[in-house]
Amino acid sequence: MPGTLKEIFMSPIREARPAKQHARSLCSNNYTAMAKRALVLSSGGLFGAYQAGAWSALDAHFQPDLIIGASIGALNSWCIAGGASGHEICQRWRHLQLESITRARHPIEELFQEYHPRTSVSVVLTDILRLRIRAFSNQQITSRHLAASCAIPLVLPMQRIDRIWYADGGLLGSLPINAAIEQGATEIFAINVWAPLPWLWSNCGRTLRLLTGNRIKAPKNVKIHLLTPPRLLGRVSDAYVPRPGNIERWIAQGHADATKHFPPGMF
């Protein structure tokens, strides 16, 4: 049975899915320009189980045109874009045992090979030397991009891609809303597992975004629906060290909160 965060997404849990119509080409810029509604998933380590629970409440009536994630949100995004149901992703999370996330130290090749995007998908990485956020989309994404988006400094190894060192996609901002806007989204359904943060953390993050020019810049014609837990999901250490009951609790809370804040009538 799998025992690390990486292995949640590597275990062979697949469901029979109905065939879907052939729609857009995922490799063309034309498709990106067509994107209207985006699902945006934040960083958050093991708190990503909340996103899985939220998707289990949304997948029956919401089909985004674009899915974007940072860090653990990138892994959840890859699964969702590949057609995974909410139940399937939740099952992966439930397979987590009580071992440290720090054992997940190599690219997530199995996850990359298992899913193939049916919906346009982007993952966000941090150019660690230039302190800039970069988004990679569709056929640009490799298993190394998925690993890089989760590369928490001093915890998981950074990835060198095309001579550039990349680290965790949530370092300069946990929620990659700007990436969705830049790719043409006009309505964004965002799930941020980190909010609300304590005052000190919140202000440190705001200052870092100001210094690096990574503030959220939403035009007036872009509608943003933000789902956050009503309170912190746990201690910061809970996001990186599995503890009994947390995963199931966060899945259930994500499902309940999404059902309340994103009712079917919104779609």
mmCIF file of C-alpha atoms in Angstrom, residues 110-263:
data_model
loop_
_atom_site.group_PDB
_atom_site.id
_atom_site.type_symbol
_atom_site.label_atom_id
_atom_site.label_comp_id
_atom_site.label_asym_id
_atom_site.label_seq_id
_atom_site.Cartn_x
_atom_site.Cartn_y
_atom_site.Cartn_z
ATOM 1 C CA GLU A 110 3.764 7.087 -13.122
ATOM 2 C CA LEU A 111 1.227 9.848 -12.621
ATOM 3 C CA PHE A 112 2.337 11.579 -15.795
ATOM 4 C CA GLN A 113 2.048 8.383 -17.822
ATOM 5 C CA GLU A 114 -1.290 7.322 -16.367
ATOM 6 C CA TYR A 115 -3.250 10.454 -17.242
ATOM 7 C CA HIS A 116 -3.548 12.179 -20.598
ATOM 8 C CA PRO A 117 -5.226 15.615 -20.642
ATOM 9 C CA ARG A 118 -8.703 15.818 -22.114
ATOM 10 C CA THR A 119 -9.045 19.416 -20.959
ATOM 11 C CA SER A 120 -6.479 22.184 -21.317
ATOM 12 C CA VAL A 121 -4.199 22.123 -18.275
ATOM 13 C CA SER A 122 -1.353 24.267 -16.963
ATOM 14 C CA VAL A 123 1.041 23.801 -14.076
ATOM 15 C CA VAL A 124 2.832 26.659 -12.367
ATOM 16 C CA LEU A 125 6.527 26.616 -11.427
ATOM 17 C CA THR A 126 8.823 29.151 -9.767
ATOM 18 C CA ASP A 127 11.998 30.198 -11.575
ATOM 19 C CA ILE A 128 13.997 30.228 -8.367
ATOM 20 C CA LEU A 129 16.898 32.401 -9.550
ATOM 21 C CA ARG A 130 14.769 35.113 -11.155
ATOM 22 C CA LEU A 131 11.914 34.773 -8.632
ATOM 23 C CA ARG A 132 9.384 34.628 -11.434
ATOM 24 C CA ILE A 133 6.339 32.432 -11.924
ATOM 25 C CA ARG A 134 6.083 30.426 -15.146
ATOM 26 C CA ALA A 135 3.163 28.398 -16.417
ATOM 27 C CA PHE A 136 3.605 25.370 -18.684
ATOM 28 C CA SER A 137 0.625 24.046 -20.602
ATOM 29 C CA ASN A 138 -0.568 20.819 -22.194
ATOM 30 C CA GLN A 139 2.161 19.267 -24.342
ATOM 31 C CA GLN A 140 4.820 21.424 -22.708
ATOM 32 C CA ILE A 141 4.276 19.517 -19.452
ATOM 33 C CA THR A 142 6.498 16.569 -18.567
ATOM 34 C CA SER A 143 6.823 14.547 -15.389
ATOM 35 C CA ARG A 144 9.684 16.843 -14.402
ATOM 36 C CA HIS A 145 7.383 19.869 -14.561
ATOM 37 C CA LEU A 146 4.963 18.111 -12.202
ATOM 38 C CA ALA A 147 7.818 17.287 -9.844
ATOM 39 C CA ALA A 148 9.202 20.825 -10.036
ATOM 40 C CA SER A 149 5.854 22.367 -9.150
ATOM 41 C CA CYS A 150 5.948 20.384 -5.883
ATOM 42 C CA ALA A 151 9.644 20.995 -5.142
ATOM 43 C CA ILE A 152 9.466 22.623 -1.724
ATOM 44 C CA PRO A 153 12.928 24.107 -1.030
ATOM 45 C CA LEU A 154 14.961 22.065 1.479
ATOM 46 C CA VAL A 155 12.275 19.362 1.427
ATOM 47 C CA LEU A 156 12.002 18.109 -2.149
ATOM 48 C CA PRO A 157 14.647 18.548 -4.864
ATOM 49 C CA MET A 158 14.360 21.375 -7.377
ATOM 50 C CA GLN A 159 14.304 20.454 -11.065
ATOM 51 C CA ARG A 160 16.606 21.799 -13.774
ATOM 52 C CA ILE A 161 14.644 22.143 -17.007
ATOM 53 C CA ASP A 162 16.186 23.757 -20.085
ATOM 54 C CA ARG A 163 19.034 25.090 -17.935
ATOM 55 C CA ILE A 164 16.653 26.833 -15.517
ATOM 56 C CA TRP A 165 16.156 25.743 -11.913
ATOM 57 C CA TYR A 166 12.517 25.481 -10.901
ATOM 58 C CA ALA A 167 10.959 25.081 -7.458
ATOM 59 C CA ASP A 168 7.520 24.851 -5.889
ATOM 60 C CA GLY A 169 4.876 26.705 -7.890
ATOM 61 C CA GLY A 170 3.309 28.153 -4.762
ATOM 62 C CA LEU A 171 6.379 29.957 -3.414
ATOM 63 C CA LEU A 172 5.420 33.415 -4.699
ATOM 64 C CA GLY A 173 1.692 32.988 -4.352
ATOM 65 C CA SER A 174 -0.334 29.957 -3.414
ATOM 66 C CA LEU A 175 -3.128 30.558 -5.938
ATOM 67 C CA PRO A 176 -2.134 30.963 -9.637
ATOM 68 C CA ILE A 177 -5.043 33.162 -10.696
ATOM 69 C CA ASN A 178 -2.837 35.357 -12.906
ATOM 70 C CA ALA A 179 -1.936 32.341 -15.021
ATOM 71 C CA ALA A 180 -5.631 31.678 -15.663
ATOM 72 C CA ILE A 181 -6.252 35.297 -16.623
ATOM 73 C CA GLU A 182 -3.271 35.318 -18.974
ATOM 74 C CA GLN A 183 -4.719 32.255 -20.726
ATOM 75 C CA GLY A 184 -8.053 33.868 -21.431
ATOM 76 C CA ALA A 185 -10.249 32.818 -18.508
ATOM 77 C CA THR A 186 -13.152 35.174 -17.906
ATOM 78 C CA GLU A 187 -14.694 33.224 -15.010
ATOM 79 C CA ILE A 188 -12.506 31.541 -12.423
ATOM 80 C CA PHE A 189 -13.487 28.982 -9.806
ATOM 81 C CA ALA A 190 -10.561 28.954 -7.394
ATOM 82 C CA ILE A 191 -9.893 26.666 -4.434
ATOM 83 C CA ASN A 192 -7.292 27.977 -1.991
ATOM 84 C CA VAL A 193 -6.638 25.541 0.846
ATOM 85 C CA TRP A 194 -4.315 27.954 2.691
ATOM 86 C CA ALA A 195 -6.746 30.722 3.508
ATOM 87 C CA PRO A 196 -7.284 32.248 5.917
ATOM 88 C CA LEU A 197 -3.649 32.501 6.977
ATOM 89 C CA PRO A 198 -2.431 34.012 10.241
ATOM 90 C CA TRP A 199 -1.720 37.756 10.047
ATOM 91 C CA LEU A 200 2.075 37.395 9.980
ATOM 92 C CA TRP A 201 2.083 34.772 7.212
ATOM 93 C CA SER A 202 -0.448 36.709 5.168
ATOM 94 C CA ASN A 203 1.552 39.929 5.305
ATOM 95 C CA CYS A 204 4.841 38.194 4.532
ATOM 96 C CA GLY A 205 3.266 36.657 1.449
ATOM 97 C CA ARG A 206 1.783 39.974 0.359
ATOM 98 C CA THR A 207 5.152 41.706 0.750
ATOM 99 C CA LEU A 208 6.933 39.014 -1.248
ATOM 100 C CA ARG A 209 4.406 39.319 -4.090
ATOM 101 C CA LEU A 210 4.836 43.088 -4.133
ATOM 102 C CA LEU A 211 8.630 42.839 -4.253
ATOM 103 C CA THR A 212 8.619 40.289 -7.058
ATOM 104 C CA GLY A 213 5.783 41.819 -9.080
ATOM 105 C CA ASN A 214 3.512 38.794 -8.695
ATOM 106 C CA ARG A 215 0.367 40.468 -7.411
ATOM 107 C CA ILE A 216 -2.994 39.224 -8.661
ATOM 108 C CA LYS A 217 -4.124 41.543 -11.448
ATOM 109 C CA ALA A 218 -7.723 40.751 -12.292
ATOM 110 C CA PRO A 219 -9.425 42.837 -15.005
ATOM 111 C CA LYS A 220 -12.938 44.015 -14.247
ATOM 112 C CA ASN A 221 -14.424 41.627 -16.792
ATOM 113 C CA VAL A 222 -13.011 38.561 -14.984
ATOM 114 C CA LYS A 223 -15.322 37.048 -12.389
ATOM 115 C CA ILE A 224 -13.599 35.147 -9.578
ATOM 116 C CA HIS A 225 -15.392 32.676 -7.309
ATOM 117 C CA LEU A 226 -13.121 31.802 -4.393
ATOM 118 C CA LEU A 227 -13.572 28.791 -2.131
ATOM 119 C CA THR A 228 -11.494 28.683 1.044
ATOM 120 C CA PRO A 229 -11.937 26.717 4.259
ATOM 121 C CA PRO A 230 -13.689 28.776 6.948
ATOM 122 C CA ARG A 231 -10.628 28.280 9.160
ATOM 123 C CA LEU A 232 -7.138 26.842 8.849
ATOM 124 C CA LEU A 233 -7.291 23.136 8.050
ATOM 125 C CA GLY A 234 -4.621 22.417 10.638
ATOM 126 C CA ARG A 235 -1.134 23.286 11.750
ATOM 127 C CA VAL A 236 1.419 24.063 9.058
ATOM 128 C CA SER A 237 3.159 20.780 9.888
ATOM 129 C CA ASP A 238 -0.086 18.928 9.088
ATOM 130 C CA ALA A 239 0.367 19.947 5.451
ATOM 131 C CA TYR A 240 3.546 17.865 5.267
ATOM 132 C CA VAL A 241 3.272 15.085 7.845
ATOM 133 C CA PRO A 242 0.301 12.676 7.594
ATOM 134 C CA ARG A 243 -1.668 12.145 10.794
ATOM 135 C CA PRO A 244 -4.602 9.800 11.480
ATOM 136 C CA GLY A 245 -7.967 11.067 10.331
ATOM 137 C CA ASN A 246 -6.798 14.275 8.674
ATOM 138 C CA ILE A 247 -7.132 13.159 5.053
ATOM 139 C CA GLU A 248 -10.682 11.848 5.479
ATOM 140 C CA ARG A 249 -11.699 14.950 7.417
ATOM 141 C CA TRP A 250 -10.323 17.316 4.759
ATOM 142 C CA ILE A 251 -11.957 15.366 1.935
ATOM 143 C CA ALA A 252 -15.315 15.566 3.705
ATOM 144 C CA GLN A 253 -14.902 19.266 4.457
ATOM 145 C CA GLY A 254 -13.900 20.076 0.875
ATOM 146 C CA HIS A 255 -16.977 18.256 -0.417
ATOM 147 C CA ALA A 256 -19.300 20.028 2.027
ATOM 148 C CA ASP A 257 -17.831 23.492 1.419
ATOM 149 C CA ALA A 258 -17.902 23.129 -2.368
ATOM 150 C CA THR A 259 -21.496 21.897 -2.277
ATOM 151 C CA LYS A 260 -22.453 24.985 -0.307
ATOM 152 C CA HIS A 261 -20.428 27.618 -2.193
ATOM 153 C CA PHE A 262 -20.613 26.184 -5.731
ATOM 154 C CA PRO A 263 -24.207 24.927 -6.123
#
